[in-house]
Coordinates of C-alpha atoms and ligand atoms in Angstrom, one line a residue:
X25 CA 116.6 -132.8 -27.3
X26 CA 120.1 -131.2 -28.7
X27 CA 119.4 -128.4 -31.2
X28 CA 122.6 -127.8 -33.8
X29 CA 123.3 -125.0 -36.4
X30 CA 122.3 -125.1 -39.8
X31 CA 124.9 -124.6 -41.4
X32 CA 125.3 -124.9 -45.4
X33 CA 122.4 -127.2 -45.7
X34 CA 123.8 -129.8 -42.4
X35 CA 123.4 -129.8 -39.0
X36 CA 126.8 -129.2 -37.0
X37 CA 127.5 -129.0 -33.1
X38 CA 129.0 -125.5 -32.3
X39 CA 132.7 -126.0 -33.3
X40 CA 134.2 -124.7 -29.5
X41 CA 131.7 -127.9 -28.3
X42 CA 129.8 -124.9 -26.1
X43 CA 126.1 -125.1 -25.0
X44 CA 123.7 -124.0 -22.8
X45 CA 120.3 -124.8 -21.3
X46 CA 117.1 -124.8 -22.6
X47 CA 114.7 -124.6 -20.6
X48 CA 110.6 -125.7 -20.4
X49 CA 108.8 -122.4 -18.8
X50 CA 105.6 -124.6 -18.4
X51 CA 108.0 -126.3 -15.2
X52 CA 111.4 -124.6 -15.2
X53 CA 113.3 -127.9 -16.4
X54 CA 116.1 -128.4 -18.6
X55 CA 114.7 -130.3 -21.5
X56 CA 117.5 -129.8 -24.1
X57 CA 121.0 -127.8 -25.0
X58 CA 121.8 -125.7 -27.9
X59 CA 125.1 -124.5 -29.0
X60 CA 126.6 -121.7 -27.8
X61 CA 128.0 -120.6 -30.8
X62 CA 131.5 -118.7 -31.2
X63 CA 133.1 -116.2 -34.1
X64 CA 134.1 -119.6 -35.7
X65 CA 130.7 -121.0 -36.2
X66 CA 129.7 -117.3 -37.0
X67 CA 132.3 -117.2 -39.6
X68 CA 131.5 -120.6 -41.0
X69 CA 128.0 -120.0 -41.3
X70 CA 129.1 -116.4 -43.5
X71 CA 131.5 -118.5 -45.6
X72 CA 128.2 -120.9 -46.6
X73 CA 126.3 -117.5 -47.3
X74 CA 129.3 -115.6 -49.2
X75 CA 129.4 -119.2 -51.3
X76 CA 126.0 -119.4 -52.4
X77 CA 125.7 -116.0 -53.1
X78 CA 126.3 -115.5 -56.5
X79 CA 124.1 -118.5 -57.5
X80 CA 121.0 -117.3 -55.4
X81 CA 121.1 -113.6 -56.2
X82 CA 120.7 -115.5 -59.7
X83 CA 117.9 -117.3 -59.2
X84 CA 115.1 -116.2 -61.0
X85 CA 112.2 -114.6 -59.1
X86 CA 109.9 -117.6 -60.0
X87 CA 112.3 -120.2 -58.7
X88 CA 112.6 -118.2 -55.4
X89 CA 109.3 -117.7 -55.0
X90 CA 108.2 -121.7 -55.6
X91 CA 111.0 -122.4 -53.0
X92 CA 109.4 -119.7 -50.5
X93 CA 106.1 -121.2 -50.8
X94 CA 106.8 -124.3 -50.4
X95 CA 108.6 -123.8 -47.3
X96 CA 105.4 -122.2 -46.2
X97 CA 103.4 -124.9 -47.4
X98 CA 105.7 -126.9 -45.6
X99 CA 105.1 -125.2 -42.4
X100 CA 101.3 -125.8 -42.5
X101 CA 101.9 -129.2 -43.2
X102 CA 103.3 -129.4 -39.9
X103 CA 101.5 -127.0 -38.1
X104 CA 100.7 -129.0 -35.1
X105 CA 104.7 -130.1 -34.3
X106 CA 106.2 -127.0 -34.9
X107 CA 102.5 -125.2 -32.6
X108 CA 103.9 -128.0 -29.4
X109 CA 107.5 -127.2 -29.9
X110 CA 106.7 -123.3 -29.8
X111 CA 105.1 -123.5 -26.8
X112 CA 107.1 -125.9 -24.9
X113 CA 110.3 -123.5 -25.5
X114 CA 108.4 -120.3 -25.1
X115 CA 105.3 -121.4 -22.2
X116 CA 103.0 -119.8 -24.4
X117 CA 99.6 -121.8 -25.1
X118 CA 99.3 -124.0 -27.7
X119 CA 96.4 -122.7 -28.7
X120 CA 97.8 -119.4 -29.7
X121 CA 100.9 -121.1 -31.7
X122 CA 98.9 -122.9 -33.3
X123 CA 96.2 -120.2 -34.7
X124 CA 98.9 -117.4 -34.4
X125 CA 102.6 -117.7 -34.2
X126 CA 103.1 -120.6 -36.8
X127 CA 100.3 -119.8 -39.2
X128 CA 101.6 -116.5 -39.2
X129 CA 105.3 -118.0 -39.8
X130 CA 104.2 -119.8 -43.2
X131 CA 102.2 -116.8 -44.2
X132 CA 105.7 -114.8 -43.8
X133 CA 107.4 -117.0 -46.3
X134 CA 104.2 -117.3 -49.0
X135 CA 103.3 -113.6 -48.7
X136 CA 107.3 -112.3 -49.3
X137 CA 107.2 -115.2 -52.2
X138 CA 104.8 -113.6 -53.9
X139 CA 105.6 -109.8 -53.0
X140 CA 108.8 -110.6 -54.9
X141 CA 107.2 -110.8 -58.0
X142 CA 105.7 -107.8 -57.7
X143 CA 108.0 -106.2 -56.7
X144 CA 109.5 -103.3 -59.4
X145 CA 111.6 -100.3 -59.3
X146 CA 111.3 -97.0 -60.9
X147 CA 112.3 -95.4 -64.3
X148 CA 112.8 -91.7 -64.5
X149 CA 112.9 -89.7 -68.0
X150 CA 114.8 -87.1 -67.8
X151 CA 112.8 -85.2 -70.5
X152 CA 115.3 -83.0 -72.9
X153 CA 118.3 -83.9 -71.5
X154 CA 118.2 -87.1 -74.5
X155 CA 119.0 -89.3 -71.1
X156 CA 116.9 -92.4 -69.1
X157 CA 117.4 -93.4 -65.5
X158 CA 116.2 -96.4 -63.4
X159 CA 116.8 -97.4 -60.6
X160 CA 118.2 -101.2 -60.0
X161 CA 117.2 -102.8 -56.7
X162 CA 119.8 -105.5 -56.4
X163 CA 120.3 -108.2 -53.1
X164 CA 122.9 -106.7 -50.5
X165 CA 125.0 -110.1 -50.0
X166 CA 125.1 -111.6 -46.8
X167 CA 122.4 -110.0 -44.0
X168 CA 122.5 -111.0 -40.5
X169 CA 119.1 -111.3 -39.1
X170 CA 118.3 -111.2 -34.6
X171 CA 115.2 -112.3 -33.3
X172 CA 113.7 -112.3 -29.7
X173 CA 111.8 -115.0 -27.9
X174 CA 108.6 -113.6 -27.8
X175 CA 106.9 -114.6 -30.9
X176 CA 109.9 -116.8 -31.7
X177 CA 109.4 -118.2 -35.0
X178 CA 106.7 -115.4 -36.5
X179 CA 109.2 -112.8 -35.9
X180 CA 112.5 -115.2 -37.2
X181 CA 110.9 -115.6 -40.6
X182 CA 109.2 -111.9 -40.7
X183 CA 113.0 -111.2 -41.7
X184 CA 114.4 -114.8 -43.2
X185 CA 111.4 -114.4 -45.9
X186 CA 111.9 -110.9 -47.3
X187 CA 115.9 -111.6 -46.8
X188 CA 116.0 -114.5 -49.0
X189 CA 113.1 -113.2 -51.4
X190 CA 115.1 -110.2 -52.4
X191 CA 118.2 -112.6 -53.0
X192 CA 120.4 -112.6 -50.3
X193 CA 122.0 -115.3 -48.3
X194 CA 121.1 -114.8 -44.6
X195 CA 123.4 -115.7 -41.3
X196 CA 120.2 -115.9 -38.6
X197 CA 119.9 -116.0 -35.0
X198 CA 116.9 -116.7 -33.0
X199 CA 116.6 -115.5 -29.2
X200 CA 118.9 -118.3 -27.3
X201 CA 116.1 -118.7 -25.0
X202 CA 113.6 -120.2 -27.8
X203 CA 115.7 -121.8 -30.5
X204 CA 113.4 -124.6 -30.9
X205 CA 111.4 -124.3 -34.1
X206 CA 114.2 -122.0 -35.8
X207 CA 116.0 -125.2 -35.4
X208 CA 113.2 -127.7 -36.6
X209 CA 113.1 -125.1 -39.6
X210 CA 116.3 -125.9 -41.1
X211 CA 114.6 -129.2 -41.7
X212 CA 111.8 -128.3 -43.7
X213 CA 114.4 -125.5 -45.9
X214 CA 116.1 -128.8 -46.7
X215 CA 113.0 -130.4 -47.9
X216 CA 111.6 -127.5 -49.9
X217 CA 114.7 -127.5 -52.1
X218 CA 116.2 -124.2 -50.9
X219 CA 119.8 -124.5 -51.9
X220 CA 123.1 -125.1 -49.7
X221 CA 124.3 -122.5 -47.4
X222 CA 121.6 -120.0 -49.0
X223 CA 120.4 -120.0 -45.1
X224 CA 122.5 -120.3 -42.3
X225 CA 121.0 -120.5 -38.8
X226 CA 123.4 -120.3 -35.5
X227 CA 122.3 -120.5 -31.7
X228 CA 123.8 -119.3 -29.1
X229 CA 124.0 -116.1 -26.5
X230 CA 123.4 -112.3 -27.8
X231 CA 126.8 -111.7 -26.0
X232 CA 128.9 -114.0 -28.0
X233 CA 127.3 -115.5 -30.7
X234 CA 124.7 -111.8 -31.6
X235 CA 128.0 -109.9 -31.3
X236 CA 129.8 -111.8 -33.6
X237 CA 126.8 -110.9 -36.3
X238 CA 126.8 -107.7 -36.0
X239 CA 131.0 -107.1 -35.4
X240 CA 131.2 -109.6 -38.8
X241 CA 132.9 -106.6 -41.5
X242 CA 131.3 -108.8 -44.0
X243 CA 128.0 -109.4 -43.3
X244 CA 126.4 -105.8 -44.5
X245 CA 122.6 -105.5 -43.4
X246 CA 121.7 -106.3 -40.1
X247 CA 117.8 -106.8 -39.5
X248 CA 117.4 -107.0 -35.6
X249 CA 113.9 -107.2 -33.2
X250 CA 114.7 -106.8 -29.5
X251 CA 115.2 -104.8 -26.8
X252 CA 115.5 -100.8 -26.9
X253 CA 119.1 -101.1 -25.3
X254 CA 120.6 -103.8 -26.7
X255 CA 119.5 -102.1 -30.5
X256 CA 121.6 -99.2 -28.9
X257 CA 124.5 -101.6 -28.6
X258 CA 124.2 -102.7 -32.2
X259 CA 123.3 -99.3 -33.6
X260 CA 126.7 -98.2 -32.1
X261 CA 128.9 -101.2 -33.1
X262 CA 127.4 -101.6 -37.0
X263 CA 127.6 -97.7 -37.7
X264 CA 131.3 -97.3 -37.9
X265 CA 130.9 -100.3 -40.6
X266 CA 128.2 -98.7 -42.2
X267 CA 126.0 -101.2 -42.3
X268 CA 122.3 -100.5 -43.0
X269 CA 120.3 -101.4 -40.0
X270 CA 116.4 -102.3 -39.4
X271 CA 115.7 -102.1 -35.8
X272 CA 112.6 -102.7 -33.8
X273 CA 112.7 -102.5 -30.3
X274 CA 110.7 -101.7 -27.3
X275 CA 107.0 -100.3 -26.8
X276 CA 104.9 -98.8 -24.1
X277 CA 101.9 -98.8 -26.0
X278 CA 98.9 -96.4 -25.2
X279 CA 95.5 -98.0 -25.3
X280 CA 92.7 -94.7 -25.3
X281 CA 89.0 -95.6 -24.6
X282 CA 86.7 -92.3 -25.3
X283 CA 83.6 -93.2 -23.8
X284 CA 81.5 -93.5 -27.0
X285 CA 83.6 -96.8 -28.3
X286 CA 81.6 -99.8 -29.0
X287 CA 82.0 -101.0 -25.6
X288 CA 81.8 -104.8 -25.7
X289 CA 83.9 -105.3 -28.4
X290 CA 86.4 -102.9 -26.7
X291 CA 86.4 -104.1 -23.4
X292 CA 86.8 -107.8 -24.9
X293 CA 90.0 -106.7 -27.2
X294 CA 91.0 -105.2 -24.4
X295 CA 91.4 -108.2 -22.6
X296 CA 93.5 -109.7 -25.4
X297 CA 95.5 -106.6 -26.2
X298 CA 96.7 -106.5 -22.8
X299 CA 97.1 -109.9 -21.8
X300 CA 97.7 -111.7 -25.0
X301 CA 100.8 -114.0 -25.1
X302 CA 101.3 -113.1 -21.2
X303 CA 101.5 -109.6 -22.4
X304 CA 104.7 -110.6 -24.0
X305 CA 104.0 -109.0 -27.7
X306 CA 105.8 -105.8 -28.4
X307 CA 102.3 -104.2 -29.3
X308 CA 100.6 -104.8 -26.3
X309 CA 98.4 -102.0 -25.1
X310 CA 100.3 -101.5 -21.6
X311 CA 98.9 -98.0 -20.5
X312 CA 95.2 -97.8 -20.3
X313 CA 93.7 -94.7 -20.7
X314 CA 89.4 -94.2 -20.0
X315 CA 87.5 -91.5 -20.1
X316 CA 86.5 -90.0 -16.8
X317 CA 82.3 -91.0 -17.6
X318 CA 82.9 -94.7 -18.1
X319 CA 86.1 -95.2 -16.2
X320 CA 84.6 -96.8 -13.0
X321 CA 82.0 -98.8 -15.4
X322 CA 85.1 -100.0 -17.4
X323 CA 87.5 -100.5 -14.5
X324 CA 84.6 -103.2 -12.8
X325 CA 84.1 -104.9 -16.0
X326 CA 87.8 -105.0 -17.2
X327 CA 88.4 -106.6 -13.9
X328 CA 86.0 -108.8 -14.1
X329 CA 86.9 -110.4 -17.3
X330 CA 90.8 -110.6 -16.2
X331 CA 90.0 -112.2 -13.0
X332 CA 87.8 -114.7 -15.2
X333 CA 91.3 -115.7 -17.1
X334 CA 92.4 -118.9 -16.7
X335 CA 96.7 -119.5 -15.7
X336 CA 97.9 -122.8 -16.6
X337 CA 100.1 -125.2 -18.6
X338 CA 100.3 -124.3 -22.2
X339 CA 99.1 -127.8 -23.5
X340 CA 95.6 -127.3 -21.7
X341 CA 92.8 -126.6 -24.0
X342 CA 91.5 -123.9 -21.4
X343 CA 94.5 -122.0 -20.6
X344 CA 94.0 -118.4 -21.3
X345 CA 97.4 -117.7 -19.9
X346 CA 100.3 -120.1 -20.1
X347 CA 104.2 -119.3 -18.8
X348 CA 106.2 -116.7 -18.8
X349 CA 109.5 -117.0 -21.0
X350 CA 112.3 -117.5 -18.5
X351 CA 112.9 -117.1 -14.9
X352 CA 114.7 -114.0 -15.1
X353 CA 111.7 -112.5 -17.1
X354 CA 109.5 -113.7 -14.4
X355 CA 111.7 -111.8 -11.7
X356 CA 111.7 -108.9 -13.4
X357 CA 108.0 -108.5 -13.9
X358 CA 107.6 -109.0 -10.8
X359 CA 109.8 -106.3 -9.3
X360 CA 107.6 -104.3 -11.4
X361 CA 104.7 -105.1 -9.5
X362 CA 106.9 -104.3 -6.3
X363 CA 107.8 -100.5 -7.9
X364 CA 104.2 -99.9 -8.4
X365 CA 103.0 -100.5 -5.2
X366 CA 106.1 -98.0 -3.6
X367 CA 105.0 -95.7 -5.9
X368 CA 101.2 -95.9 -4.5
X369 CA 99.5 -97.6 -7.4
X370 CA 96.7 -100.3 -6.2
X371 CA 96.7 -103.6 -7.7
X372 CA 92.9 -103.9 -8.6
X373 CA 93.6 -107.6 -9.9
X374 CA 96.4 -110.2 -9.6
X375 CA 100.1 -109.7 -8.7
X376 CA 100.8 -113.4 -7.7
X377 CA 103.2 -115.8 -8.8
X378 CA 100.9 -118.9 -9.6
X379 CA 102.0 -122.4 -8.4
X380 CA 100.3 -124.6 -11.0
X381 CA 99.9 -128.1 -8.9
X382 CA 102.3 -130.3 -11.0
X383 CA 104.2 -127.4 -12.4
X384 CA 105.1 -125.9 -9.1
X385 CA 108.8 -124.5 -11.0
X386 CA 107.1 -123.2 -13.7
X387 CA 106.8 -119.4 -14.4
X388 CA 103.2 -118.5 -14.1
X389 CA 101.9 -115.0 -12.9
X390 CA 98.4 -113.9 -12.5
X391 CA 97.4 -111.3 -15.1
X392 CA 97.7 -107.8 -13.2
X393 CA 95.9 -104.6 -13.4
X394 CA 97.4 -101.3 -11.5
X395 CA 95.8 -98.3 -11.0
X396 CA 98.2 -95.6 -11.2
X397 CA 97.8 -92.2 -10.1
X398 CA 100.2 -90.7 -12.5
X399 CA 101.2 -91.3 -15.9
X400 CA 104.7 -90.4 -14.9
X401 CA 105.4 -93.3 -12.4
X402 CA 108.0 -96.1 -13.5
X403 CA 105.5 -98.6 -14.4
X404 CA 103.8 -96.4 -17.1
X405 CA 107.3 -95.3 -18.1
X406 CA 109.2 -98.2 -18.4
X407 CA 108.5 -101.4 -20.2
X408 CA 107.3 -104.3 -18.6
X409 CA 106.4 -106.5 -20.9
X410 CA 104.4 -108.7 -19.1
X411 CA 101.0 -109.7 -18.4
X412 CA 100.6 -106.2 -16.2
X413 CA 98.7 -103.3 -16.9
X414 CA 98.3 -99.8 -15.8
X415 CA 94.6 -98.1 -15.5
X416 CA 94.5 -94.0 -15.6
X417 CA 91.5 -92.0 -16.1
X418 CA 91.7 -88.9 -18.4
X419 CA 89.5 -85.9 -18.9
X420 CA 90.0 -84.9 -22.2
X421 CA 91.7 -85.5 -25.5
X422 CA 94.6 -82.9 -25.3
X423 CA 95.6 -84.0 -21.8
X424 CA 95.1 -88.1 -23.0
X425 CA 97.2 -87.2 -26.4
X426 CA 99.7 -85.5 -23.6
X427 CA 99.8 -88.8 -21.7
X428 CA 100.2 -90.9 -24.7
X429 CA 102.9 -89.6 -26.1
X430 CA 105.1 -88.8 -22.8
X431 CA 107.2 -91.9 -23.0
X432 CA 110.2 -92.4 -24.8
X433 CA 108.4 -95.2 -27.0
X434 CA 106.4 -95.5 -29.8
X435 CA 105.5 -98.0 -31.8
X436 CA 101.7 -98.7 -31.4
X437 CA 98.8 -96.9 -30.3
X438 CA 95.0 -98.1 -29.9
X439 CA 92.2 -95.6 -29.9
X440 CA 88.9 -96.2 -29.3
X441 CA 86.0 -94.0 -30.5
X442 CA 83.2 -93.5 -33.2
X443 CA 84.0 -90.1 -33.7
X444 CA 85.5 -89.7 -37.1
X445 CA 86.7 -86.5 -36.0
X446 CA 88.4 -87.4 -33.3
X447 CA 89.9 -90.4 -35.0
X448 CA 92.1 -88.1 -38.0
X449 CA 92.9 -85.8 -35.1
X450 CA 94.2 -87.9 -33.0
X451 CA 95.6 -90.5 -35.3
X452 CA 97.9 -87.8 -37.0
X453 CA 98.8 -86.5 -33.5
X454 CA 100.0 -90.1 -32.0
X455 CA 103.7 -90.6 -32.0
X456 CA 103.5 -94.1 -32.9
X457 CA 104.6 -96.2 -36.1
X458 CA 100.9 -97.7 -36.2
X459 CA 97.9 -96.7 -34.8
X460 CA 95.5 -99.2 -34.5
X461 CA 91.5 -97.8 -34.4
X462 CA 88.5 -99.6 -33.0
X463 CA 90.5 -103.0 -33.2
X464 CA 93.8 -104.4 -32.2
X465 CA 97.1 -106.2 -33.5
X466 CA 95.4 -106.4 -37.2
X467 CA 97.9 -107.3 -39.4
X468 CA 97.8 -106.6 -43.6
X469 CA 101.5 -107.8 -44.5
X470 CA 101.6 -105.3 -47.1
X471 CA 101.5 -102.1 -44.5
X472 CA 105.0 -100.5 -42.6
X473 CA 105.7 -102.0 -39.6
X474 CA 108.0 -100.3 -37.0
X475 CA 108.0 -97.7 -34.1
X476 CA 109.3 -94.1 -33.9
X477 CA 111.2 -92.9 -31.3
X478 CA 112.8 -95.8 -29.2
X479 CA 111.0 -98.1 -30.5
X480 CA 113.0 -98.3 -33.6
X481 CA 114.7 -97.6 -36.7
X482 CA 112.9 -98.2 -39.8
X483 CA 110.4 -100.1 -41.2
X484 CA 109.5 -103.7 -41.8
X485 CA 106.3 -105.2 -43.7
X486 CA 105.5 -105.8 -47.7
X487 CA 107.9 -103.5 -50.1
X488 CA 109.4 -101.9 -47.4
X489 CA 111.0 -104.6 -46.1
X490 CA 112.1 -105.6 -49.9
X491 CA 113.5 -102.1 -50.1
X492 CA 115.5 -102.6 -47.0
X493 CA 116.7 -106.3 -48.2
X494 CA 118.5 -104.1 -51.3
X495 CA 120.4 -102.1 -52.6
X496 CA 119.0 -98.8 -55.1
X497 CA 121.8 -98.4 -57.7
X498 CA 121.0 -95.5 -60.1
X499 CA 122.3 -96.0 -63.8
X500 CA 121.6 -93.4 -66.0
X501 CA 121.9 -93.7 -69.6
X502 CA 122.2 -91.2 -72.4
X503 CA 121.0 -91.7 -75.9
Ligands
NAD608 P1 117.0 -108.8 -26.5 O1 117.4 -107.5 -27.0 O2 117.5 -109.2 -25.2 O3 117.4 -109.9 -27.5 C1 117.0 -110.0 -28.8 C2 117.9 -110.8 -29.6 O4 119.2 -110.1 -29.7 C3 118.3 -112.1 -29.1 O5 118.4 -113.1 -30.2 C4 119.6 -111.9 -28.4 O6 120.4 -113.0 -28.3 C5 120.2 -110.9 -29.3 N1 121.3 -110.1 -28.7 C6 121.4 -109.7 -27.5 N2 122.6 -109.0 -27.3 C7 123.2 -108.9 -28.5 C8 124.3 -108.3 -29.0 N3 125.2 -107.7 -28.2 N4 124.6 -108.4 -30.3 C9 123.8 -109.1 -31.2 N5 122.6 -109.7 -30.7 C10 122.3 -109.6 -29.4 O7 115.4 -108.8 -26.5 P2 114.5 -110.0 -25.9 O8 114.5 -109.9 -24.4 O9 114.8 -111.3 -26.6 O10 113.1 -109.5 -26.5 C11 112.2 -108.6 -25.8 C12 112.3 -107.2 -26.4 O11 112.0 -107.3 -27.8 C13 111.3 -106.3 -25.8 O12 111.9 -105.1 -25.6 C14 110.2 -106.1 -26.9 O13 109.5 -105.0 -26.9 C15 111.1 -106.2 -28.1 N6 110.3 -106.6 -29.3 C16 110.1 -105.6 -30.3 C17 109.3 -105.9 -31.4 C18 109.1 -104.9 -32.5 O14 108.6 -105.3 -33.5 N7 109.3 -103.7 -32.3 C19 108.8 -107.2 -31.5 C20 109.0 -108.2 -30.5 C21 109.8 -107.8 -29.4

């Protein structure tokens, strides 16, 4: 299937007739091409945003926020589509699209249509000076917004929604290698009655079509989730243009176990927070980290459970752990496993490439636990972002709070512990943008979302990310 850009409410093949592959993770075929869009497509899709611009800043907040909804009621209506297409671009398992990614995409659009109108801005008196101030909180224009492929259509419309909420026309771009439901999404824009050109979705490499985003003097917010270094790259290309920036990038998240944690439910989201999505979610816990009393109990049972996951092809009902995302992804997660074992860290469980019979091209890996005997080593350093974990032992909470925060990430942390204590202490101490206690990946829409650190710029989530979507003007008035 051929995927075009949106572009001012039609679908239109990439102008310079480029494309590239799109390939099925699940068993490494080509099963599609999507443009590979240039400046001119880039430029094309900004003239459809700078047009409808004036009109949609206009709109009024209850006409935006019945369009919003209805995209998101849209989205449920089609839950099951859009839950296949996600996993067939991505190799993740149905099952998680369809009670995760695309639930979570329509509640993106409903929750930012109704956070606009609540949304308000501040008055300030200026007592005996006869004057007022408030503040104005008007749409930016045109905003670019860069997704990756991980959660592919959660994460797209995480920024589309608040983007569009808070009035401005958005140029978009979802990770080239899983365009597939930001493309079915143009569709059901159409159908919900949001206006020509108001979004603008174009496909194609970081490289070319990502760089033209960013370089474009025009477009004057750029919202962007990916990789640590490539927000370096756009960090340094947008500030001379001083644009406003929201990035969130990498993680090497900390996962603490104190030894008086409820241990079955820790040890079960434990499982999911390392292994979840093939480990392919910016917030999975990576770096384990047990007490010395229960860290041979908990390193048998962890085991165990991982060993007891089931790798195979997304569509099954019983796959606990479908594809990877791409070949190269697949190479380089595996090289990881290679650097741990140089560095004398024993693989306790998996470490294979699976050949799934049927699916022999297909990307699957078993899910892989490494004990490490330092917390310095590349593979607690570095991010893998795969389904591999590292195990470590600690003694006590000043040398785990040492170990958790000696990485150049952080943007999640997961402590678990009934000690009250323990919790404020540590909590305040984590460098992390969210600390996660007792549970794991929770999600209130309302709360700041982003990382400290290299893990980001900036926050995403409820207000915050209405803030970002505008501009504060000041006037002040004297009477
Ligand atoms: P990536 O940085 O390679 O790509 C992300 C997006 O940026 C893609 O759409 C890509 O085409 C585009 N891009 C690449 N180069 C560009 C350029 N020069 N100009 C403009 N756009 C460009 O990341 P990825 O491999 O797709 O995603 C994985 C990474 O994303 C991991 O590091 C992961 O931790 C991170 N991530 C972070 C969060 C978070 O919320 N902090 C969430 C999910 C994923």
């Amino acid at each position: 299937m051929n995927i075009k850009n949106y572009i001012n409410g039609s679908f239109q093949n990439p102008i310079d007739n480029q494309w590239l592959d799109n390939f099925n993770p699940s068993n490494g075929e080509v099963y599609g091409q999507i443009p590979n869009s240039s400046k001119l497509d880039v430029e094309s899709a900004y003239q459809a945003a700078a047009s409808a611009f004036p009109s949609w800043s206009k709109t009024t907040l209850e006409e935006r926020s019945r369009i919003l909804i209805k995209i998101s009621e849209a989205l449920e209506a089609n839950l099951q589509r859009f839950a296949e297409a996600e996993s067939k671009d991505n190799g993740k398992p149905v099952s998680l699209a369809k009670t995760v990614d695309i639930p979570r995409a329509a509640s993106n659009f409903r929750f930012f249509g109704n956070a606009i109108t609540q949304f308000s801005s501040e008055s300030h008196d200026s007592v005996g000076q006869d004057a007022i101030n408030y503040t104005l909180r008007q749409p930016i224009g045109v905003v670019g917004c860069i997704s990756p492929w991980n959660l592919p259509l959660y994460l797209f419309t995480w920024k589309i929604a608040p983007a569009l909420a808070a009035g401005n026309c958005v140029v978009a771009k979802p990770s080239e290698i899983t365009p597939m439901t930001a493309y079915l999404l143009g569709e059901i824009c159409n159908d919900a009655g949001l206006p020509k050109g108001v979004l603008n979705i174009v496909h194609g490499l970081g490289t070319s079509t990502g760089q033209a985003i960013i370089e474009h003097p025009s477009i004057k917010a750029i919202s962007f989730t990916g990789g640590t270094s490539t927000g370096a790259h756009i960090a340094r290309v947008a500030a001379p243009m001083f644009k406003k920036l929201s990035l969130e990038l990498g993680g090497k998240n900390p996962n603490i176990i104190f030894a008086d944690c409820d241990y079955d439910d820790m040890l079960d989201t434990t499982v999911r927070s390392s292994f979840a999505n093939q480990g392919q979610i910016c917030l999975c816990g990576s770096r384990i980290f047990v007490e010395n009393s229960i860290y041979e109990r908990f390193k048998t049972d962890f085991v165990h459970k991982v060993k007891a996951l089931k790798v195979g092809h997304p569509s099954h009902q019983s796959t606990n752990i479908g594809a990877l995302v791409s070949k190269p992804h697949l190479k380089k997660v595996k090289k990881y496993i290679e650097i741990a074992k140089e560095e004398g860290g024993s693989i306790l469980c998996g470490g294979h490439q699976v050949q799934l019979k049927g699916y022999e091209n297909g990307y699957y890996l078993e899910p892989t636990v490494i004990e490490v005997k330092s917390d310095e080593c590349r593979v607690n350093q570095e991010e893998i972002f795969g389904p591999v974990v590292t195990l470590m032992p600690f003694q006590t909470e000043d040398q785990v709070l040492d170990m958790a925060n000696k990485v150049k990430y952080g943007l999640s942390a997961t402590l678990w512990t009934n000690d009250l204590k323990r919790t404020m202490r540590m909590s305040n101490q984590l460098q992390a943008g969210i600390v996660w206690v007792n549970t794991w990946m929770m999600r209130d829409l309302r709360t700041p979302f982003g990382g400290v650190k290299a893990s980001g710029v900036g926050r995403e989530g409820g207000f915050e990310a209405l803030r970002f979507f505008t501009e504060a003007k000041n006037v002040c008035i004297k009477y």
